[in-house]
PDB file of C-alpha atoms in Angstrom:
ATOM      1  CA  UNK A  22     191.033 -81.300  13.018  1.00  0.00           C
ATOM      2  CA  UNK A  23     193.261 -83.549  15.143  1.00  0.00           C
ATOM      3  CA  UNK A  24     192.060 -82.718  18.499  1.00  0.00           C
ATOM      4  CA  UNK A  25     188.928 -80.887  19.736  1.00  0.00           C
ATOM      5  CA  UNK A  26     188.434 -80.243  23.434  1.00  0.00           C
ATOM      6  CA  UNK A  27     184.995 -81.125  24.638  1.00  0.00           C
ATOM      7  CA  UNK A  28     183.976 -82.890  21.315  1.00  0.00           C
ATOM      8  CA  UNK A  29     182.862 -86.138  22.945  1.00  0.00           C
ATOM      9  CA  UNK A  30     180.434 -84.381  25.361  1.00  0.00           C
ATOM     10  CA  UNK A  31     178.593 -82.421  22.614  1.00  0.00           C
ATOM     11  CA  UNK A  32     175.879 -84.903  21.808  1.00  0.00           C
ATOM     12  CA  UNK A  33     174.939 -85.216  25.432  1.00  0.00           C
ATOM     13  CA  UNK A  34     174.789 -81.432  26.016  1.00  0.00           C
ATOM     14  CA  UNK A  35     172.609 -80.419  23.149  1.00  0.00           C
ATOM     15  CA  UNK A  36     169.289 -79.177  24.378  1.00  0.00           C
ATOM     16  CA  UNK A  37     166.136 -79.084  22.377  1.00  0.00           C
ATOM     17  CA  UNK A  38     166.795 -75.358  21.708  1.00  0.00           C
ATOM     18  CA  UNK A  39     170.353 -75.708  20.665  1.00  0.00           C
ATOM     19  CA  UNK A  40     173.655 -74.409  22.149  1.00  0.00           C
ATOM     20  CA  UNK A  41     176.693 -72.257  21.339  1.00  0.00           C
ATOM     21  CA  UNK A  42     179.932 -73.147  22.925  1.00  0.00           C
ATOM     22  CA  UNK A  43     183.620 -72.410  22.369  1.00  0.00           C
ATOM     23  CA  UNK A  44     186.295 -75.056  21.967  1.00  0.00           C
ATOM     24  CA  UNK A  45     190.085 -75.114  21.437  1.00  0.00           C
ATOM     25  CA  UNK A  46     191.270 -77.376  18.617  1.00  0.00           C
ATOM     26  CA  UNK A  47     194.381 -78.232  16.643  1.00  0.00           C
ATOM     27  CA  UNK A  48     194.425 -78.556  12.862  1.00  0.00           C
ATOM     28  CA  UNK A  49     196.288 -81.333  11.078  1.00  0.00           C
ATOM     29  CA  UNK A  50     199.136 -78.827  10.367  1.00  0.00           C
ATOM     30  CA  UNK A  51     199.567 -78.060  14.058  1.00  0.00           C
ATOM     31  CA  UNK A  52     197.884 -74.674  13.982  1.00  0.00           C
ATOM     32  CA  UNK A  53     195.754 -74.031  17.103  1.00  0.00           C
ATOM     33  CA  UNK A  54     192.334 -72.482  16.758  1.00  0.00           C
ATOM     34  CA  UNK A  55     189.562 -71.321  18.786  1.00  0.00           C
ATOM     35  CA  UNK A  56     186.172 -72.513  17.406  1.00  0.00           C
ATOM     36  CA  UNK A  57     182.597 -71.405  18.265  1.00  0.00           C
ATOM     37  CA  UNK A  58     180.296 -74.274  17.809  1.00  0.00           C
ATOM     38  CA  UNK A  59     176.583 -73.843  17.260  1.00  0.00           C
ATOM     39  CA  UNK A  60     174.752 -77.209  17.675  1.00  0.00           C
ATOM     40  CA  UNK A  61     171.148 -77.720  17.049  1.00  0.00           C
ATOM     41  CA  UNK A  62     169.027 -80.995  17.186  1.00  0.00           C
ATOM     42  CA  UNK A  63     167.722 -82.337  13.882  1.00  0.00           C
ATOM     43  CA  UNK A  64     164.839 -84.713  13.953  1.00  0.00           C
ATOM     44  CA  UNK A  65     163.870 -86.282  10.584  1.00  0.00           C
ATOM     45  CA  UNK A  66     161.616 -89.258  10.390  1.00  0.00           C
ATOM     46  CA  UNK A  67     163.851 -92.081  11.070  1.00  0.00           C
ATOM     47  CA  UNK A  68     167.138 -90.149  11.481  1.00  0.00           C
ATOM     48  CA  UNK A  69     167.499 -88.180  14.781  1.00  0.00           C
ATOM     49  CA  UNK A  70     170.749 -86.271  15.043  1.00  0.00           C
ATOM     50  CA  UNK A  71     172.146 -82.765  15.298  1.00  0.00           C
ATOM     51  CA  UNK A  72     173.598 -80.141  12.875  1.00  0.00           C
ATOM     52  CA  UNK A  73     176.802 -78.391  13.780  1.00  0.00           C
ATOM     53  CA  UNK A  74     178.058 -74.970  12.501  1.00  0.00           C
ATOM     54  CA  UNK A  75     181.685 -74.118  13.402  1.00  0.00           C
ATOM     55  CA  UNK A  76     183.030 -70.554  13.243  1.00  0.00           C
ATOM     56  CA  UNK A  77     186.796 -69.576  13.729  1.00  0.00           C
ATOM     57  CA  UNK A  78     186.845 -66.988  16.642  1.00  0.00           C
ATOM     58  CA  UNK A  79     190.638 -67.145  17.169  1.00  0.00           C
ATOM     59  CA  UNK A  80     191.188 -63.566  16.188  1.00  0.00           C
ATOM     60  CA  UNK A  81     188.304 -62.434  18.329  1.00  0.00           C
ATOM     61  CA  UNK A  82     189.585 -64.302  21.371  1.00  0.00           C
ATOM     62  CA  UNK A  83     193.211 -62.807  20.689  1.00  0.00           C
ATOM     63  CA  UNK A  84     191.673 -59.342  20.504  1.00  0.00           C
ATOM     64  CA  UNK A  85     189.838 -59.830  23.735  1.00  0.00           C
ATOM     65  CA  UNK A  86     193.082 -61.084  25.391  1.00  0.00           C
ATOM     66  CA  UNK A  87     194.998 -58.277  23.991  1.00  0.00           C
ATOM     67  CA  UNK A  88     192.441 -55.773  25.342  1.00  0.00           C
ATOM     68  CA  UNK A  89     192.441 -57.371  28.759  1.00  0.00           C
ATOM     69  CA  UNK A  90     196.296 -57.228  28.909  1.00  0.00           C
ATOM     70  CA  UNK A  91     196.243 -53.663  27.881  1.00  0.00           C
ATOM     71  CA  UNK A  92     193.634 -52.774  30.471  1.00  0.00           C
ATOM     72  CA  UNK A  93     195.828 -54.476  33.045  1.00  0.00           C
ATOM     73  CA  UNK A  94     198.932 -52.565  31.955  1.00  0.00           C
ATOM     74  CA  UNK A  95     196.872 -49.186  32.175  1.00  0.00           C
ATOM     75  CA  UNK A  96     195.662 -50.193  35.578  1.00  0.00           C
ATOM     76  CA  UNK A  97     199.128 -51.145  36.965  1.00  0.00           C
ATOM     77  CA  UNK A  98     200.595 -47.918  35.506  1.00  0.00           C
ATOM     78  CA  UNK A  99     197.784 -45.714  36.869  1.00  0.00           C
ATOM     79  CA  UNK A 100     198.100 -47.261  40.274  1.00  0.00           C
ATOM     80  CA  UNK A 101     201.844 -47.159  40.322  1.00  0.00           C
ATOM     81  CA  UNK A 102     202.158 -43.524  39.017  1.00  0.00           C
ATOM     82  CA  UNK A 103     202.223 -40.573  41.400  1.00  0.00           C
ATOM     83  CA  UNK A 104     199.873 -38.689  39.085  1.00  0.00           C
ATOM     84  CA  UNK A 105     196.170 -38.161  39.145  1.00  0.00           C
ATOM     85  CA  UNK A 106     194.538 -39.065  35.776  1.00  0.00           C
ATOM     86  CA  UNK A 107     191.584 -37.441  34.056  1.00  0.00           C
ATOM     87  CA  UNK A 108     189.656 -38.262  30.851  1.00  0.00           C
ATOM     88  CA  UNK A 109     187.243 -35.703  29.371  1.00  0.00           C
ATOM     89  CA  UNK A 110     184.469 -36.678  27.052  1.00  0.00           C
ATOM     90  CA  UNK A 111     184.121 -33.335  25.293  1.00  0.00           C
ATOM     91  CA  UNK A 112     181.015 -34.420  23.328  1.00  0.00           C
ATOM     92  CA  UNK A 113     179.078 -35.472  26.581  1.00  0.00           C
ATOM     93  CA  UNK A 114     180.650 -32.774  28.836  1.00  0.00           C
ATOM     94  CA  UNK A 115     181.716 -35.280  31.393  1.00  0.00           C
ATOM     95  CA  UNK A 116     185.090 -36.074  32.963  1.00  0.00           C
ATOM     96  CA  UNK A 117     186.558 -38.994  34.829  1.00  0.00           C
ATOM     97  CA  UNK A 118     188.783 -38.267  37.774  1.00  0.00           C
ATOM     98  CA  UNK A 119     190.959 -40.952  39.234  1.00  0.00           C
ATOM     99  CA  UNK A 120     191.080 -41.576  43.002  1.00  0.00           C
ATOM    100  CA  UNK A 121     194.683 -39.974  43.004  1.00  0.00           C
ATOM    101  CA  UNK A 122     193.441 -36.923  41.169  1.00  0.00           C
ATOM    102  CA  UNK A 123     190.718 -36.456  43.857  1.00  0.00           C
ATOM    103  CA  UNK A 124     193.207 -37.095  46.624  1.00  0.00           C
ATOM    104  CA  UNK A 125     195.396 -34.254  45.439  1.00  0.00           C
ATOM    105  CA  UNK A 126     192.546 -31.854  46.278  1.00  0.00           C
ATOM    106  CA  UNK A 127     191.625 -33.645  49.478  1.00  0.00           C
ATOM    107  CA  UNK A 128     188.535 -35.633  48.249  1.00  0.00           C
ATOM    108  CA  UNK A 129     187.622 -39.291  47.776  1.00  0.00           C
ATOM    109  CA  UNK A 130     185.069 -41.454  46.097  1.00  0.00           C
ATOM    110  CA  UNK A 131     181.758 -39.857  45.039  1.00  0.00           C
ATOM    111  CA  UNK A 132     182.689 -36.408  46.591  1.00  0.00           C
ATOM    112  CA  UNK A 133     183.664 -35.246  43.174  1.00  0.00           C
ATOM    113  CA  UNK A 134     181.158 -35.501  40.313  1.00  0.00           C
ATOM    114  CA  UNK A 135     181.920 -35.984  36.623  1.00  0.00           C
ATOM    115  CA  UNK A 136     181.417 -32.268  35.804  1.00  0.00           C
ATOM    116  CA  UNK A 137     184.525 -30.554  34.299  1.00  0.00           C
ATOM    117  CA  UNK A 138     183.733 -27.604  36.697  1.00  0.00           C
ATOM    118  CA  UNK A 139     184.953 -29.834  39.496  1.00  0.00           C
ATOM    119  CA  UNK A 140     188.411 -29.088  38.220  1.00  0.00           C
ATOM    120  CA  UNK A 141     188.059 -25.732  36.533  1.00  0.00           C
ATOM    121  CA  UNK A 142     186.080 -23.980  39.422  1.00  0.00           C
ATOM    122  CA  UNK A 143     188.939 -24.914  41.787  1.00  0.00           C
ATOM    123  CA  UNK A 144     191.591 -23.248  39.760  1.00  0.00           C
ATOM    124  CA  UNK A 145     193.046 -20.075  41.384  1.00  0.00           C
ATOM    125  CA  UNK A 146     191.474 -16.973  39.754  1.00  0.00           C
ATOM    126  CA  UNK A 147     195.037 -15.715  38.758  1.00  0.00           C
ATOM    127  CA  UNK A 148     195.746 -18.942  36.816  1.00  0.00           C
ATOM    128  CA  UNK A 149     192.398 -19.529  35.047  1.00  0.00           C
ATOM    129  CA  UNK A 150     193.193 -17.351  32.006  1.00  0.00           C
ATOM    130  CA  UNK A 151     196.638 -19.107  31.503  1.00  0.00           C
ATOM    131  CA  UNK A 152     194.911 -22.553  31.775  1.00  0.00           C
ATOM    132  CA  UNK A 153     192.133 -21.632  29.458  1.00  0.00           C
ATOM    133  CA  UNK A 154     194.487 -20.205  26.841  1.00  0.00           C
ATOM    134  CA  UNK A 155     196.802 -23.322  26.902  1.00  0.00           C
ATOM    135  CA  UNK A 156     193.745 -25.651  26.756  1.00  0.00           C
ATOM    136  CA  UNK A 157     192.049 -23.656  23.896  1.00  0.00           C
ATOM    137  CA  UNK A 158     195.144 -23.653  21.890  1.00  0.00           C
ATOM    138  CA  UNK A 159     195.647 -27.334  22.162  1.00  0.00           C
ATOM    139  CA  UNK A 160     191.989 -28.125  21.299  1.00  0.00           C
ATOM    140  CA  UNK A 161     192.345 -25.810  18.153  1.00  0.00           C
ATOM    141  CA  UNK A 162     195.578 -27.857  17.363  1.00  0.00           C
ATOM    142  CA  UNK A 163     197.792 -24.873  17.783  1.00  0.00           C
ATOM    143  CA  UNK A 164     199.784 -26.753  20.423  1.00  0.00           C
ATOM    144  CA  UNK A 165     200.910 -30.291  20.117  1.00  0.00           C
ATOM    145  CA  UNK A 166     200.210 -30.993  23.809  1.00  0.00           C
ATOM    146  CA  UNK A 167     198.419 -29.319  26.646  1.00  0.00           C
ATOM    147  CA  UNK A 168     200.533 -28.422  29.676  1.00  0.00           C
ATOM    148  CA  UNK A 169     199.956 -25.910  32.280  1.00  0.00           C
ATOM    149  CA  UNK A 170     201.067 -25.214  35.909  1.00  0.00           C
ATOM    150  CA  UNK A 171     198.282 -23.719  38.127  1.00  0.00           C
ATOM    151  CA  UNK A 172     197.106 -23.643  41.688  1.00  0.00           C
ATOM    152  CA  UNK A 173     194.154 -25.748  42.674  1.00  0.00           C
ATOM    153  CA  UNK A 174     191.985 -25.310  45.733  1.00  0.00           C
ATOM    154  CA  UNK A 175     192.464 -27.994  48.240  1.00  0.00           C
ATOM    155  CA  UNK A 176     189.505 -29.078  50.547  1.00  0.00           C
ATOM    156  CA  UNK A 177     191.455 -27.502  53.505  1.00  0.00           C
ATOM    157  CA  UNK A 178     191.117 -24.070  51.864  1.00  0.00           C
ATOM    158  CA  UNK A 179     194.719 -23.846  50.792  1.00  0.00           C
ATOM    159  CA  UNK A 180     196.068 -23.756  47.217  1.00  0.00           C
ATOM    160  CA  UNK A 181     198.322 -26.514  45.811  1.00  0.00           C
ATOM    161  CA  UNK A 182     200.532 -26.113  42.795  1.00  0.00           C
ATOM    162  CA  UNK A 183     199.566 -28.591  40.058  1.00  0.00           C
ATOM    163  CA  UNK A 184     201.018 -29.562  36.715  1.00  0.00           C
ATOM    164  CA  UNK A 185     198.300 -30.573  34.284  1.00  0.00           C
ATOM    165  CA  UNK A 186     199.243 -32.316  31.047  1.00  0.00           C
ATOM    166  CA  UNK A 187     197.086 -33.854  28.350  1.00  0.00           C
ATOM    167  CA  UNK A 188     196.326 -34.592  24.737  1.00  0.00           C
ATOM    168  CA  UNK A 189     193.201 -34.567  22.655  1.00  0.00           C
ATOM    169  CA  UNK A 190     191.641 -36.720  19.934  1.00  0.00           C
ATOM    170  CA  UNK A 191     190.064 -35.072  16.884  1.00  0.00           C
ATOM    171  CA  UNK A 192     187.460 -36.313  14.413  1.00  0.00           C
ATOM    172  CA  UNK A 193     187.745 -36.164  10.681  1.00  0.00           C
ATOM    173  CA  UNK A 194     186.393 -32.589  10.745  1.00  0.00           C
ATOM    174  CA  UNK A 195     189.122 -31.409  13.147  1.00  0.00           C
ATOM    175  CA  UNK A 196     186.733 -31.251  16.187  1.00  0.00           C
ATOM    176  CA  UNK A 197     188.108 -32.483  19.456  1.00  0.00           C
ATOM    177  CA  UNK A 198     185.955 -35.060  21.037  1.00  0.00           C
ATOM    178  CA  UNK A 199     188.154 -36.580  23.840  1.00  0.00           C
ATOM    179  CA  UNK A 200     191.025 -35.382  25.936  1.00  0.00           C
ATOM    180  CA  UNK A 201     192.858 -37.220  28.602  1.00  0.00           C
ATOM    181  CA  UNK A 202     195.895 -36.548  30.824  1.00  0.00           C
ATOM    182  CA  UNK A 203     197.509 -36.347  34.161  1.00  0.00           C
ATOM    183  CA  UNK A 204     197.703 -34.074  37.153  1.00  0.00           C
ATOM    184  CA  UNK A 205     200.876 -33.797  39.251  1.00  0.00           C
ATOM    185  CA  UNK A 206     201.396 -32.115  42.615  1.00  0.00           C
ATOM    186  CA  UNK A 207     204.325 -29.887  42.164  1.00  0.00           C
ATOM    187  CA  UNK A 208     203.893 -27.754  45.359  1.00  0.00           C
ATOM    188  CA  UNK A 209     207.188 -28.760  46.880  1.00  0.00           C
ATOM    189  CA  UNK A 210     209.088 -27.878  43.746  1.00  0.00           C
ATOM    190  CA  UNK A 211     207.281 -24.532  43.318  1.00  0.00           C
ATOM    191  CA  UNK A 212     207.739 -23.702  47.058  1.00  0.00           C
ATOM    192  CA  UNK A 213     211.514 -24.307  46.804  1.00  0.00           C
ATOM    193  CA  UNK A 214     211.662 -22.187  43.690  1.00  0.00           C
ATOM    194  CA  UNK A 215     209.919 -19.352  45.505  1.00  0.00           C
ATOM    195  CA  UNK A 216     212.474 -19.581  48.385  1.00  0.00           C
TER     196      UNK A 216
END
């Protein structure tokens, strides 16, 4: 190792119980690595010192940074989109609704729970069968994607036209365990079509 950030401070920082710290280093061939260093004191009769165990954590740090970048991309896309987002944990029977999704129906914050019924119970009675059919066909893998226009009951008592889209994930047995998608307010377009 040619350079090792923080190496000179290690002896002073080791406590009696040991310490784990991360350091950035450069190998003799110029390759940069992130190292996790585990240091523990060693007290032999006349030879006090410490033992060091180094572990290469470069890949782990790259994965964490990639995940962070991916989360930032998702957050920017979700905040920049004009769609409401939903994420349905089919196994647990819970659903995440984004703030934009809730706003389409006139709600905010904790006024909407994580129950799937928050969505499905607000669907116009004339549209429920169509949505259930489209959803069921996708969950049984008879449709590649889920897509359905339906009316959703707004807090003000009026119905808004909404376009729901989504896609599911299946386990090895072909059972859907998660589904996520978007909700778009298409009331203006539908009203123009009716005119």
